Short mmCIF file of C-alpha atoms and ligand atoms in Angstrom, two decimals:
data_model
loop_
_atom_site.label_atom_id
_atom_site.label_comp_id
_atom_site.label_asym_id
_atom_site.label_seq_id
_atom_site.Cartn_x
_atom_site.Cartn_y
_atom_site.Cartn_z
CA MET A 1 16.70 191.98 153.54
CA ASN A 2 16.24 190.74 149.95
CA SER A 3 13.90 187.78 149.36
CA TYR A 4 16.76 185.59 148.17
CA GLN A 5 18.56 186.03 151.50
CA GLN A 6 15.86 184.00 153.23
CA ILE A 7 17.06 180.86 151.43
CA PRO A 8 18.82 178.47 153.86
CA ILE A 9 22.46 177.60 153.18
CA GLU A 10 23.89 174.13 153.69
CA GLU A 11 27.58 174.66 153.06
CA CYS A 12 29.00 171.80 150.97
CA GLY A 13 32.64 172.59 151.76
CA GLU A 14 33.88 172.71 148.17
CA PRO A 15 37.13 174.67 147.92
CA LEU A 16 37.68 178.03 146.28
CA VAL A 17 40.01 177.36 143.33
CA PRO A 18 41.76 179.58 140.77
CA ILE A 19 39.90 180.11 137.49
CA PRO A 20 42.06 178.74 134.64
CA LEU A 21 42.42 182.19 133.09
CA GLU A 22 44.18 180.89 129.95
CA LYS A 23 40.82 179.43 128.83
CA PHE A 24 38.97 182.74 129.09
CA ALA A 25 39.46 186.43 128.37
CA VAL A 26 40.03 188.62 131.43
CA GLU A 27 39.61 192.30 132.25
CA LEU A 28 43.12 193.39 133.32
CA PRO A 29 44.15 195.07 135.53
CA HIS A 30 41.31 193.89 137.72
CA PRO A 31 38.74 196.72 137.74
CA TYR A 32 38.30 196.95 141.51
CA GLU A 33 42.02 196.56 142.31
CA ARG A 34 42.53 199.48 139.92
CA LEU A 35 40.17 201.50 142.13
CA GLY A 36 42.16 200.56 145.24
CA ALA A 37 40.26 197.52 146.56
CA ASN A 38 42.47 195.36 148.76
CA TYR A 39 42.09 191.59 148.36
CA GLY A 40 44.85 190.72 150.83
CA GLU A 41 45.99 187.13 150.30
CA ARG A 42 42.96 186.36 148.13
CA SER A 43 42.57 186.70 144.37
CA PRO A 44 39.42 187.95 142.64
CA TYR A 45 39.93 185.24 140.00
CA CYS A 46 38.74 182.35 142.18
CA LEU A 47 35.47 180.43 142.32
CA ARG A 48 34.17 177.23 143.90
CA GLN A 49 35.38 174.11 142.10
CA GLY A 50 31.89 173.24 140.77
CA VAL A 51 31.37 176.79 139.54
CA VAL A 52 34.67 176.74 137.62
CA THR A 53 33.59 173.46 135.98
CA ALA A 54 30.27 175.03 134.96
CA LEU A 55 32.07 178.11 133.62
CA GLU A 56 34.24 175.86 131.44
CA LYS A 57 31.06 174.24 130.15
CA ALA A 58 29.60 177.67 129.30
CA GLN A 59 32.80 178.52 127.36
CA PHE A 60 32.51 175.18 125.50
CA LEU A 61 28.85 175.86 124.63
CA LEU A 62 29.76 179.35 123.38
CA ASN A 63 32.45 177.87 121.11
CA LYS A 64 30.04 175.33 119.64
CA SER A 65 28.07 178.18 118.06
CA TYR A 66 30.83 180.80 117.91
CA PRO A 67 34.32 179.29 117.47
CA GLY A 68 37.04 181.58 118.83
CA TRP A 69 34.70 183.66 120.98
CA LYS A 70 35.38 183.81 124.70
CA LEU A 71 33.71 184.64 127.96
CA LYS A 72 35.44 187.74 129.33
CA ILE A 73 35.72 187.70 133.10
CA PHE A 74 35.24 191.05 134.80
CA ASP A 75 34.99 189.93 138.41
CA ALA A 76 34.47 186.77 140.44
CA TYR A 77 35.41 186.32 144.12
CA ARG A 78 35.15 189.26 146.54
CA THR A 79 35.87 189.40 150.26
CA VAL A 80 33.20 191.17 152.30
CA GLY A 81 35.81 193.92 152.76
CA VAL A 82 35.99 194.42 148.98
CA GLN A 83 32.17 194.40 148.80
CA GLN A 84 32.19 197.16 151.46
CA PHE A 85 34.83 199.08 149.49
CA MET A 86 32.76 198.94 146.28
CA VAL A 87 29.54 199.92 148.05
CA ASP A 88 31.29 202.95 149.60
CA TYR A 89 32.99 203.79 146.29
CA THR A 90 29.64 203.70 144.45
CA TYR A 91 28.04 205.92 147.14
CA GLY A 92 30.88 208.40 146.56
CA ILE A 93 30.32 208.40 142.80
CA LEU A 94 26.59 209.00 143.16
CA LEU A 95 27.25 211.74 145.72
CA LYS A 96 29.57 213.48 143.26
CA ARG A 97 26.85 213.28 140.58
CA GLN A 98 24.53 215.18 142.94
CA GLY A 99 27.09 217.98 143.03
CA LEU A 100 26.56 218.60 146.76
CA PRO A 101 28.89 217.96 149.71
CA GLU A 102 27.55 215.19 151.94
CA HIS A 103 26.87 217.47 154.92
CA LYS A 104 24.45 219.49 152.78
CA LEU A 105 22.27 216.46 152.00
CA SER A 106 19.05 215.85 153.89
CA PRO A 107 18.58 212.39 155.46
CA GLN A 108 16.07 211.68 152.65
CA GLN A 109 18.58 212.62 149.94
CA ARG A 110 21.20 210.43 151.60
CA GLN A 111 18.75 207.52 151.82
CA LYS A 112 17.89 207.95 148.14
CA ILE A 113 21.56 207.52 147.22
CA TRP A 114 21.89 204.41 149.43
CA ASP A 115 18.78 202.96 147.79
CA GLN A 116 20.41 203.42 144.38
CA VAL A 117 23.63 201.78 145.62
CA TYR A 118 21.73 198.76 146.92
CA GLN A 119 19.74 198.45 143.70
CA LEU A 120 23.02 197.34 142.15
CA TRP A 121 25.21 196.03 144.97
CA ALA A 122 24.51 193.45 147.64
CA ALA A 123 24.96 194.65 151.23
CA PRO A 124 28.44 193.84 152.66
CA SER A 125 26.89 191.65 155.34
CA LEU A 126 29.12 189.67 157.71
CA ASP A 127 26.16 187.60 158.86
CA PRO A 128 26.80 184.00 157.67
CA LEU A 129 23.08 183.70 156.86
CA THR A 130 23.15 186.58 154.35
CA PRO A 131 26.52 186.59 152.55
CA PRO A 132 27.11 188.89 149.57
CA PRO A 133 26.84 186.59 146.49
CA HIS A 134 30.43 187.18 145.33
CA SER A 135 31.78 186.33 148.81
CA THR A 136 30.51 182.77 148.39
CA GLY A 137 32.70 182.06 145.35
CA ALA A 138 29.55 181.23 143.38
CA ALA A 139 28.97 184.48 141.45
CA ILE A 140 30.67 185.95 138.41
CA ASP A 141 30.35 189.14 136.34
CA LEU A 142 31.26 188.70 132.70
CA THR A 143 30.78 189.66 129.08
CA LEU A 144 31.85 188.41 125.63
CA ILE A 145 34.74 188.87 123.22
CA ASP A 146 34.68 187.76 119.59
CA ASP A 147 37.20 185.72 117.58
CA ARG A 148 39.22 188.90 116.83
CA GLY A 149 39.61 189.54 120.57
CA ILE A 150 37.26 192.52 120.48
CA THR A 151 35.12 193.10 123.55
CA LEU A 152 31.56 193.10 122.28
CA ASP A 153 29.18 195.93 123.04
CA LEU A 154 26.21 194.58 125.00
CA GLY A 155 24.67 198.01 125.29
CA GLY A 156 26.08 199.17 128.60
CA GLN A 157 29.05 198.96 130.93
CA ILE A 158 29.27 196.36 133.67
CA ASP A 159 28.26 198.01 136.99
CA GLU A 160 26.53 200.88 135.18
CA ILE A 161 23.89 202.49 137.38
CA SER A 162 21.25 202.98 134.75
CA PRO A 163 18.11 201.34 133.40
CA ARG A 164 20.31 199.92 130.58
CA SER A 165 21.65 197.36 133.06
CA HIS A 166 18.32 195.55 133.09
CA PRO A 167 18.80 192.39 130.99
CA ASP A 168 15.70 193.10 128.86
CA TYR A 169 16.28 196.83 128.42
CA TYR A 170 16.61 196.45 124.62
CA ALA A 171 14.11 193.59 124.21
CA LYS A 172 11.47 195.65 122.42
CA SER A 173 13.75 198.04 120.55
CA GLN A 174 13.19 198.63 116.82
CA ASP A 175 16.75 199.89 116.40
CA ILE A 176 19.05 197.42 114.59
CA LYS A 177 22.06 198.14 116.80
CA GLU A 178 20.00 197.76 119.97
CA GLN A 179 18.50 194.51 118.70
CA GLN A 180 22.08 193.26 118.35
CA PHE A 181 22.79 194.24 121.99
CA HIS A 182 19.78 192.20 123.02
CA ARG A 183 20.81 189.16 120.96
CA ARG A 184 24.28 189.29 122.54
CA ARG A 185 22.78 189.47 126.03
CA GLN A 186 20.57 186.50 125.11
CA LEU A 187 23.59 184.56 123.85
CA LEU A 188 25.50 185.21 127.09
CA GLU A 189 22.43 184.20 129.09
CA ARG A 190 21.85 181.05 127.01
CA VAL A 191 25.35 179.61 127.39
CA MET A 192 25.45 180.44 131.11
CA LEU A 193 21.97 179.03 131.81
CA ASN A 194 22.71 175.88 129.83
CA ALA A 195 25.80 175.40 131.99
CA GLY A 196 23.63 175.63 135.13
CA PHE A 197 23.92 179.30 136.16
CA SER A 198 21.09 181.77 136.84
CA ARG A 199 21.18 185.43 135.85
CA HIS A 200 20.56 188.33 138.21
CA PRO A 201 17.11 189.79 137.34
CA ARG A 202 18.49 193.36 137.17
CA GLU A 203 22.04 192.90 135.85
CA TRP A 204 22.80 191.45 132.40
CA TRP A 205 26.38 190.54 133.42
CA HIS A 206 25.87 188.80 136.82
CA PHE A 207 25.44 185.03 137.02
CA SER A 208 25.67 182.56 139.88
CA LEU A 209 25.40 178.87 140.63
CA GLY A 210 24.67 177.28 143.99
CA ASP A 211 24.31 180.45 146.08
CA GLN A 212 21.16 181.87 147.68
CA MET A 213 20.20 183.98 144.65
CA TRP A 214 20.56 180.98 142.33
CA ALA A 215 18.37 178.84 144.63
CA TRP A 216 15.78 181.60 144.96
CA LEU A 217 15.56 182.06 141.18
CA HIS A 218 15.36 178.28 140.69
CA ASN A 219 12.51 178.06 143.21
CA GLN A 220 10.59 180.89 141.52
CA ASN A 221 10.58 178.84 138.32
CA ASN A 222 10.16 175.41 139.97
CA PRO A 223 7.83 175.83 142.95
CA ASN A 224 7.37 172.04 143.24
CA ASN A 225 11.06 171.24 143.22
CA SER A 226 12.69 173.67 145.61
CA VAL A 227 16.39 173.74 146.43
CA ILE A 228 18.55 175.48 149.02
CA ALA A 229 21.97 177.10 148.63
CA ARG A 230 25.11 174.96 148.88
CA TYR A 231 27.67 177.79 149.03
CA GLY A 232 27.93 180.21 151.94
CA ARG A 233 30.58 182.83 152.68
CA ILE A 234 34.13 181.57 152.25
C1 LIG B 301 27.28 195.43 140.90
C2 LIG B 301 27.68 194.10 140.45
N1 LIG B 301 29.07 194.03 140.13
C3 LIG B 301 27.28 192.98 141.39
O1 LIG B 301 28.04 192.06 141.55
N2 LIG B 301 26.07 193.04 141.97
C4 LIG B 301 25.62 192.01 142.85
C5 LIG B 301 24.17 192.12 143.18
C6 LIG B 301 26.46 191.92 144.10
O2 LIG B 301 26.92 192.92 144.64
O3 LIG B 301 26.58 190.77 144.57
ZN1 LIG B 302 28.06 190.32 140.23
#
């Protein structure tokens, strides 16, 4: 269990609502649907009402400094089934990289792959006390586009399994291009944090508001003013 999953949840009952996609840029077709993930009746482009409002605020703050730029939504809501699909898909990718069929792997080799998967992905838990962040409708993965509609390079792909995914990977670089990646990551972080979100400590693209991870991060920074999560699995 991750530390953040010990945070209690007091579900506030806010509905999951569609993201007004016309206000943002969107990765289309949806990256996980393209891989075969089945959302059933649900859409990945939904969030809790309060989270959509905060996302609109982040877009507004971005436009104050950078008119015409947009937040580009990669992924938002996921059922636990989709979380399971992506965890299994990522295991398959890492297995292929090893170049060995699964039955030839030792239990230790297998465990090493699972550890890598769970470095990046939350466990597809059906326990209401430990929901995957995206299954609460409170988490979003996103990047930036500029006023020409060009997706900006933030120095790595979303969902990349590599040290480059760490938000501060380029923080100390002397390379001009890499310093630009870092400034863009800082810009994305600034507008999202000022709108109320928290950023995942290991993923430059993942932000959430009101879920267990958000509360845990808040409490790390404000030990005298602790909060609990208001969004559970929906
Ligand atoms: C891997 C990335 N898309 C992501 O969302 N990671 C977090 C931790 C998650 O699975 O909730
Ligand atoms: Zn995410």
